[in-house]
PDB file of C-alpha atoms (C1' of nucleotides) in Angstrom:
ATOM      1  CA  UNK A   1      33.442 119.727 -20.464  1.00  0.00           C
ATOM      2  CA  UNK A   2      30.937 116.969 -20.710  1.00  0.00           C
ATOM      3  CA  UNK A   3      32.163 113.878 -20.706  1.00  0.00           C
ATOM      4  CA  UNK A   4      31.468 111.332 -17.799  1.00  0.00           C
ATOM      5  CA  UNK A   5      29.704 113.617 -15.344  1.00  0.00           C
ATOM      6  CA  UNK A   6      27.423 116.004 -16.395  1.00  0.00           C
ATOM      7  CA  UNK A   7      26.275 118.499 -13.920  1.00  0.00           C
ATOM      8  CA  UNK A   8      25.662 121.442 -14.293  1.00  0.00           C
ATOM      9  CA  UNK A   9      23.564 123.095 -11.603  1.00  0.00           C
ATOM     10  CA  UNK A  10      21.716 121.127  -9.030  1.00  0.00           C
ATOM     11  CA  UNK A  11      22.019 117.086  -7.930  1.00  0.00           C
ATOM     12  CA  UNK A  12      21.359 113.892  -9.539  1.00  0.00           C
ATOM     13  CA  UNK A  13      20.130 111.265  -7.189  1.00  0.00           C
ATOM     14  CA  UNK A  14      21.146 109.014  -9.468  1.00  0.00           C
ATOM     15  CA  UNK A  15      23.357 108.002 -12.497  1.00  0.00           C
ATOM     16  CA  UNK A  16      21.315 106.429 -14.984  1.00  0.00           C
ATOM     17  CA  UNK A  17      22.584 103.709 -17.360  1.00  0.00           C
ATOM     18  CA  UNK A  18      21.304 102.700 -21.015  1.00  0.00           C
ATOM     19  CA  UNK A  19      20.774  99.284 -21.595  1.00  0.00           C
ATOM     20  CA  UNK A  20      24.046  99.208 -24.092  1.00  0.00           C
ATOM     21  CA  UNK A  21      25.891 100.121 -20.979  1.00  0.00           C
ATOM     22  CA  UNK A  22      24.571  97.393 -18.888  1.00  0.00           C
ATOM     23  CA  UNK A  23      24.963  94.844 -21.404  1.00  0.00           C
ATOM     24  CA  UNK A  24      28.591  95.322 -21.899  1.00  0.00           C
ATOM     25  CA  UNK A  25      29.159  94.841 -18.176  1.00  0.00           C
ATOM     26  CA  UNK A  26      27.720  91.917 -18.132  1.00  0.00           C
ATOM     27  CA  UNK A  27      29.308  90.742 -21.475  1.00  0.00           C
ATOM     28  CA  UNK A  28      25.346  90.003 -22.679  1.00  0.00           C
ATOM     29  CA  UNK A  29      23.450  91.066 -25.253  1.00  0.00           C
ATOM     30  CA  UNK A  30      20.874  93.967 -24.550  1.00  0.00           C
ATOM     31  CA  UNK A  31      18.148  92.071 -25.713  1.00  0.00           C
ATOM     32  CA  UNK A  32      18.970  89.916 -22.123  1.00  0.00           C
ATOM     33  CA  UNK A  33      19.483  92.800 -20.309  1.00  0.00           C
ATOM     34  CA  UNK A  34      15.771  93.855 -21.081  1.00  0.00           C
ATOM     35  CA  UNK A  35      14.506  90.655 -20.340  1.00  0.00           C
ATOM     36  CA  UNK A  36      15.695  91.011 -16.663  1.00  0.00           C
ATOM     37  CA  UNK A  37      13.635  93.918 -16.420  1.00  0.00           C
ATOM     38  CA  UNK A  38      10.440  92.341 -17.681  1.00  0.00           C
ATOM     39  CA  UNK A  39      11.008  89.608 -15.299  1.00  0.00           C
ATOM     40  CA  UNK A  40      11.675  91.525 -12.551  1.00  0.00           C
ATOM     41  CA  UNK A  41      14.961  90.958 -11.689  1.00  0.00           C
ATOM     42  CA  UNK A  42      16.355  94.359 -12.046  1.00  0.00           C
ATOM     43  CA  UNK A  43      14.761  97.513 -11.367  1.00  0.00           C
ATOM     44  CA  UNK A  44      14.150 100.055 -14.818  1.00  0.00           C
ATOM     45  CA  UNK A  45      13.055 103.077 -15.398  1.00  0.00           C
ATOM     46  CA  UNK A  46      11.181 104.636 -18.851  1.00  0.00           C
ATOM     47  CA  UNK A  47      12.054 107.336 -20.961  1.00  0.00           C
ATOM     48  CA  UNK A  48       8.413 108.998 -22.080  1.00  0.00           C
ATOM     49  CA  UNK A  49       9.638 107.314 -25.135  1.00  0.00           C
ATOM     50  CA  UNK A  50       9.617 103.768 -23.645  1.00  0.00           C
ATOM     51  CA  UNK A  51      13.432 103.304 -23.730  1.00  0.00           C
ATOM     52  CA  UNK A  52      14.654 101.867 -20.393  1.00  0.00           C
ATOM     53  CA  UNK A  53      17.283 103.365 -17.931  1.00  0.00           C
ATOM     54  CA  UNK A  54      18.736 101.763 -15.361  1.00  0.00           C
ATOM     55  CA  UNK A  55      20.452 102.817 -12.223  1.00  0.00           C
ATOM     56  CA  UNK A  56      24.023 102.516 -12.314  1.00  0.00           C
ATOM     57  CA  UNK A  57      23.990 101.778  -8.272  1.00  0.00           C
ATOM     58  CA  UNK A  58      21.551  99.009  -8.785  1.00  0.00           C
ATOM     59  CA  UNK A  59      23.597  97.334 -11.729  1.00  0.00           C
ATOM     60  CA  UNK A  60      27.026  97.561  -9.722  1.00  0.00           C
ATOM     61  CA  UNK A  61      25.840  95.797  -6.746  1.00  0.00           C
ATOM     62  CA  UNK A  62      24.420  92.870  -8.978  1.00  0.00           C
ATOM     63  CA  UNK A  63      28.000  92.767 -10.554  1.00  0.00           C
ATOM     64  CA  UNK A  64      29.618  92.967  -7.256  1.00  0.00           C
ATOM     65  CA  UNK A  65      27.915  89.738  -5.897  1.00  0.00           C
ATOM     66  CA  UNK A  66      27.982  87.566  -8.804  1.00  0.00           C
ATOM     67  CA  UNK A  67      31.860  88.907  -8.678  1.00  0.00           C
ATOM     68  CA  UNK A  68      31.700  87.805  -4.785  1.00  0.00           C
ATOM     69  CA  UNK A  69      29.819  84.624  -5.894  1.00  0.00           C
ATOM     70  CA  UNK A  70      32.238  83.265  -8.419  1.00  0.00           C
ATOM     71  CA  UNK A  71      35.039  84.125  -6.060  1.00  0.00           C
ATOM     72  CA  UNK A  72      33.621  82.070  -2.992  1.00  0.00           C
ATOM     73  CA  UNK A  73      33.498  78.939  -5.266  1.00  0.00           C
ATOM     74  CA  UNK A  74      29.328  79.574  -4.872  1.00  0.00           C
TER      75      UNK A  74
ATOM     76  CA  UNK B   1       4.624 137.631  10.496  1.00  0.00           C
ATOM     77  CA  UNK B   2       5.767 140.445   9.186  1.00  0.00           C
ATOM     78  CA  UNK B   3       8.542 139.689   7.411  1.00  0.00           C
ATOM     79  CA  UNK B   4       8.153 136.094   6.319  1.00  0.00           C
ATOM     80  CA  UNK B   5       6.927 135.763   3.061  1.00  0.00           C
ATOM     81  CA  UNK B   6       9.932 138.142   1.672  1.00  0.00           C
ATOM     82  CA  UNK B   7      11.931 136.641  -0.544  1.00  0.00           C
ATOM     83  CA  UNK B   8      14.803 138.220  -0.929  1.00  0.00           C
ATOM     84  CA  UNK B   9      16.020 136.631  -3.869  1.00  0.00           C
ATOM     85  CA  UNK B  10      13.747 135.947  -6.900  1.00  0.00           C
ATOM     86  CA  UNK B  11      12.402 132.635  -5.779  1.00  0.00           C
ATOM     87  CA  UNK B  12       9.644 131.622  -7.470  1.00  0.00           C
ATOM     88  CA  UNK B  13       7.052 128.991  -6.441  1.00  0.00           C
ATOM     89  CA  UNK B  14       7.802 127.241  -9.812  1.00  0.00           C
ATOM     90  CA  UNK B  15      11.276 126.064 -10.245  1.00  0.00           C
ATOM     91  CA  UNK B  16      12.060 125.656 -14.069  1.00  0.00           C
ATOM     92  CA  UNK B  17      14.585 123.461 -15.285  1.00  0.00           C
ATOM     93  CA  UNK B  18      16.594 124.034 -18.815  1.00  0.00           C
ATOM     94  CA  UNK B  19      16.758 121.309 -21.155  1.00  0.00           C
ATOM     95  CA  UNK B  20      19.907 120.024 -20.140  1.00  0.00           C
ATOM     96  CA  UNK B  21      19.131 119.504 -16.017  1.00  0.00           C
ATOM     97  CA  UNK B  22      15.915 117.646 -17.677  1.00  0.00           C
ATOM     98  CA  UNK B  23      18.131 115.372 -19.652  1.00  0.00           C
ATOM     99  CA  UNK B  24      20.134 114.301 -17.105  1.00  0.00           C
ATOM    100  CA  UNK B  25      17.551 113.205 -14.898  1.00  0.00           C
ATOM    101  CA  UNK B  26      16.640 111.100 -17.676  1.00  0.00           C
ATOM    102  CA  UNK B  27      20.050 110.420 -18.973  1.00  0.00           C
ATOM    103  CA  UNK B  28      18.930 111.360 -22.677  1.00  0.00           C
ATOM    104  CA  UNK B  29      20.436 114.017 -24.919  1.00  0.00           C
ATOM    105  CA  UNK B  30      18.584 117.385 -23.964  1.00  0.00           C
ATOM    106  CA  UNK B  31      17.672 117.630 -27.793  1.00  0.00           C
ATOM    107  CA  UNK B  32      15.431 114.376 -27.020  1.00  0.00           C
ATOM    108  CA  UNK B  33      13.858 116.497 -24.301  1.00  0.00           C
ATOM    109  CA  UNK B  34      12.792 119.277 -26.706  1.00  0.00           C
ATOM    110  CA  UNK B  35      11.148 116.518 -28.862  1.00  0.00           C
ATOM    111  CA  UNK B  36       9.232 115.329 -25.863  1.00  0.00           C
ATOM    112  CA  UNK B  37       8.447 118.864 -25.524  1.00  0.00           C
ATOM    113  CA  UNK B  38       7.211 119.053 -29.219  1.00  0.00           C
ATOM    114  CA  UNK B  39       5.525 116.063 -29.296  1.00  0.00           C
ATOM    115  CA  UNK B  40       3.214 117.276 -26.453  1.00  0.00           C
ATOM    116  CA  UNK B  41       4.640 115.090 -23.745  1.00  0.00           C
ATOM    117  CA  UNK B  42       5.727 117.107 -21.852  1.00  0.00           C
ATOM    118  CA  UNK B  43       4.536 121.007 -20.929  1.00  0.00           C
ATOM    119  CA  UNK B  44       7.231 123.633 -21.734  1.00  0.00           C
ATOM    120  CA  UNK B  45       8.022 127.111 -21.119  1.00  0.00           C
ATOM    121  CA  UNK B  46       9.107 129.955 -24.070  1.00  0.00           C
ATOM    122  CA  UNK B  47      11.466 132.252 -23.188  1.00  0.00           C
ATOM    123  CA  UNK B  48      11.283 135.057 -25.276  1.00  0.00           C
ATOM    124  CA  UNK B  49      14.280 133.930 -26.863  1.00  0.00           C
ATOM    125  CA  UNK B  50      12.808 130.599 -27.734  1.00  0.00           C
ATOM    126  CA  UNK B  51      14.246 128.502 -25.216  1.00  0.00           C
ATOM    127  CA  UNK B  52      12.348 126.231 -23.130  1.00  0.00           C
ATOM    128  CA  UNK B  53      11.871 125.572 -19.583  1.00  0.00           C
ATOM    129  CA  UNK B  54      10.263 122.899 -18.159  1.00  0.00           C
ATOM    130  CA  UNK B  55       8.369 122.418 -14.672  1.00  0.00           C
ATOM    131  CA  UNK B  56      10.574 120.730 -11.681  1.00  0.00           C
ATOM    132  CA  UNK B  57       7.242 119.817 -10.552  1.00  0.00           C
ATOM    133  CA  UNK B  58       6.533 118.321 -13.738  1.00  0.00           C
ATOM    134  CA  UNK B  59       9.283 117.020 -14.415  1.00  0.00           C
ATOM    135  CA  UNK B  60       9.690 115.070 -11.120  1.00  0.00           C
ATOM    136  CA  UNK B  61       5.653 113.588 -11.283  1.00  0.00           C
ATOM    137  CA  UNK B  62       6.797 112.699 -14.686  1.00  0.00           C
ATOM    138  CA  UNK B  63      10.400 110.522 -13.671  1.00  0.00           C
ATOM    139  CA  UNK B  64       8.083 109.428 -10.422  1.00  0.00           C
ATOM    140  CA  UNK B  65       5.371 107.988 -12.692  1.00  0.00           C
ATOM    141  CA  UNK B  66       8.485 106.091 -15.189  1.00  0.00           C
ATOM    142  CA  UNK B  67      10.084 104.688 -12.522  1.00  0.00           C
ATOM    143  CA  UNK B  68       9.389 100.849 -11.676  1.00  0.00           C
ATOM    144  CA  UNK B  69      11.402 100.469  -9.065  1.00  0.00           C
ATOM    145  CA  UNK B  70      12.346  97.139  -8.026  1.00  0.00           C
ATOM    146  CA  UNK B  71       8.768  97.111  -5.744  1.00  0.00           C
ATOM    147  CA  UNK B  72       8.282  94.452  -3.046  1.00  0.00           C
ATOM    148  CA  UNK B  73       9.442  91.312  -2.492  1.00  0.00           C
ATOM    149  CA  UNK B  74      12.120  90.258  -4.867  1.00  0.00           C
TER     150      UNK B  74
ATOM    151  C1'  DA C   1      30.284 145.288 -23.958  1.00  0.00           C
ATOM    152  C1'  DA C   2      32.341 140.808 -24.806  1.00  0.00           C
ATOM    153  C1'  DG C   3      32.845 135.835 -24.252  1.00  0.00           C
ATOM    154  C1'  DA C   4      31.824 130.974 -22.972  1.00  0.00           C
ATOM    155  C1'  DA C   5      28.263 127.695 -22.601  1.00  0.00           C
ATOM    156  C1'  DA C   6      23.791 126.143 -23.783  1.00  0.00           C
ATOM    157  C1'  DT C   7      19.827 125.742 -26.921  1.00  0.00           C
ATOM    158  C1'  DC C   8      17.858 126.589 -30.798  1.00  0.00           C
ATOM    159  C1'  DG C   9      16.655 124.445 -35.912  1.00  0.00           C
ATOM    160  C1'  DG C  10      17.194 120.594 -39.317  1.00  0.00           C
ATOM    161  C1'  DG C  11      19.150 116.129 -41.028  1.00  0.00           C
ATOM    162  C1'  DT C  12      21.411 111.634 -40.703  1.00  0.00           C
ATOM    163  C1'  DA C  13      23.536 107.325 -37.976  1.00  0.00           C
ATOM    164  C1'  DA C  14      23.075 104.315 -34.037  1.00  0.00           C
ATOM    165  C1'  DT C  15      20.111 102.022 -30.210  1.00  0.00           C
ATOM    166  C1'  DT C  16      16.270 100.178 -28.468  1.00  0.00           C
ATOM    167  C1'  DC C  17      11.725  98.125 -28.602  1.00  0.00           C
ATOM    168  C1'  DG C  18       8.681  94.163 -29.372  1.00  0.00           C
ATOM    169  C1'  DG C  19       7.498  89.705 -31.047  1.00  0.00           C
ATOM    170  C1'  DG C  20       8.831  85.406 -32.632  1.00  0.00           C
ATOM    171  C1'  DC C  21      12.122  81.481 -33.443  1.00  0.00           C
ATOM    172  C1'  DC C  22      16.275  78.497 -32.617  1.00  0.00           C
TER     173       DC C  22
ATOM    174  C1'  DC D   1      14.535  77.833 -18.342  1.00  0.00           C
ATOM    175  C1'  DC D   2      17.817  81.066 -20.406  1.00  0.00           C
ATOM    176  C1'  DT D   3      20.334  83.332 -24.179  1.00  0.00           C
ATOM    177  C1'  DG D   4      21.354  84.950 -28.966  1.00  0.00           C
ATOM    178  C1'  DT D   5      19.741  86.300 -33.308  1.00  0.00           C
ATOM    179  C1'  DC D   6      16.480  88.188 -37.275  1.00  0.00           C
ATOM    180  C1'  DC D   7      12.880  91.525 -38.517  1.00  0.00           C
ATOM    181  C1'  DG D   8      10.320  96.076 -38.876  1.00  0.00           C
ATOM    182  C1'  DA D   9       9.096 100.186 -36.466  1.00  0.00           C
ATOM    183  C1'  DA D  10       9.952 103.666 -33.225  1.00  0.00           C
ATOM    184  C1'  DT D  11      13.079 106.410 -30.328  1.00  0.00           C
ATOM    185  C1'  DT D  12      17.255 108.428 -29.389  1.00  0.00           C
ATOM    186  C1'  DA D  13      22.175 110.291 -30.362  1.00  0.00           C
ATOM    187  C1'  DC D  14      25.490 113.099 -32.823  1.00  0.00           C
ATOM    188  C1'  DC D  15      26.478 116.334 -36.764  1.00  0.00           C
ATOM    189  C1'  DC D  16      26.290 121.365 -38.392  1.00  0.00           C
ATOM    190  C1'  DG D  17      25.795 126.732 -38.080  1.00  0.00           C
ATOM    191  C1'  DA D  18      23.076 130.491 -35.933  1.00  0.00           C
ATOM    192  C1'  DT D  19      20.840 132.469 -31.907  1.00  0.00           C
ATOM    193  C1'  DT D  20      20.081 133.070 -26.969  1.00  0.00           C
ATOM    194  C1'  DT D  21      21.400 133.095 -22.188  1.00  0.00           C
ATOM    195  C1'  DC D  22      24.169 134.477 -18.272  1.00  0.00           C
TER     196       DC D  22
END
DNA sequence: AAGAAATCGGGTAATTCGGGCC
DNA sequence: CCTGTCCGAATTACCCGATTTC
């Protein structure tokens, strides 16, 4: 069974999220997505290999307000 | 202090981590972790079956050092 | 002692990276 | 200023059967 969660002793802290991910949530290309991370704008974190990963809390609250923003006419 | 340093189950002071509880720290496919492992990336531990292990301790100084939070300010 | 799950290997697609340009 | 696309190079993901772990 390994499918959306995958736990299988101890606790993640965190879900990560790969910069594919992100991008479709956004309806952007990843190529954008890793331009907010060089400026800044979202937090990332590096795979030893240099592939970024980003945290799935962090992403969702960004969605949720520019949901909330486009919603209160902002 | 006579009984305080017993551990009654086999704790030791190094907490290893299999290949999978690495990946999903780093949300990569735990055969990526065994190439970070080969590569000399990261330090591993042989079972005698030829598994690996890997460090907590390492492990988390490792994901500590790759993660660029979204520092100060904003 | 037997079984399910995970990890070994290798080999081949799919993503991502980085810079540069529109 | 911001985004999308093209390119080459590097990294990662999924495929298999066999072995190991619990």
């Amino acid at each position: 069974m390994t499918a959306t969660t995958q736990q299988t002793r101890h606790d993640s802290p965190e879900q990560l999220l790969t910069p594919g991910e992100v991008a479709a949530l956004f309806r952007v290309d990843p190529k954008t997505v890793t331009r907010w991370a060089t400026a800044g704008r979202i937090g990332s974190i590096r795979t030893p290999g240099g592939h970024r990963r980003f945290r799935e809390s962090e992403v969702r609250t960004l969605l949720d307000e520019l949901t909330r923003d486009a919603e209160t006419g902002r």
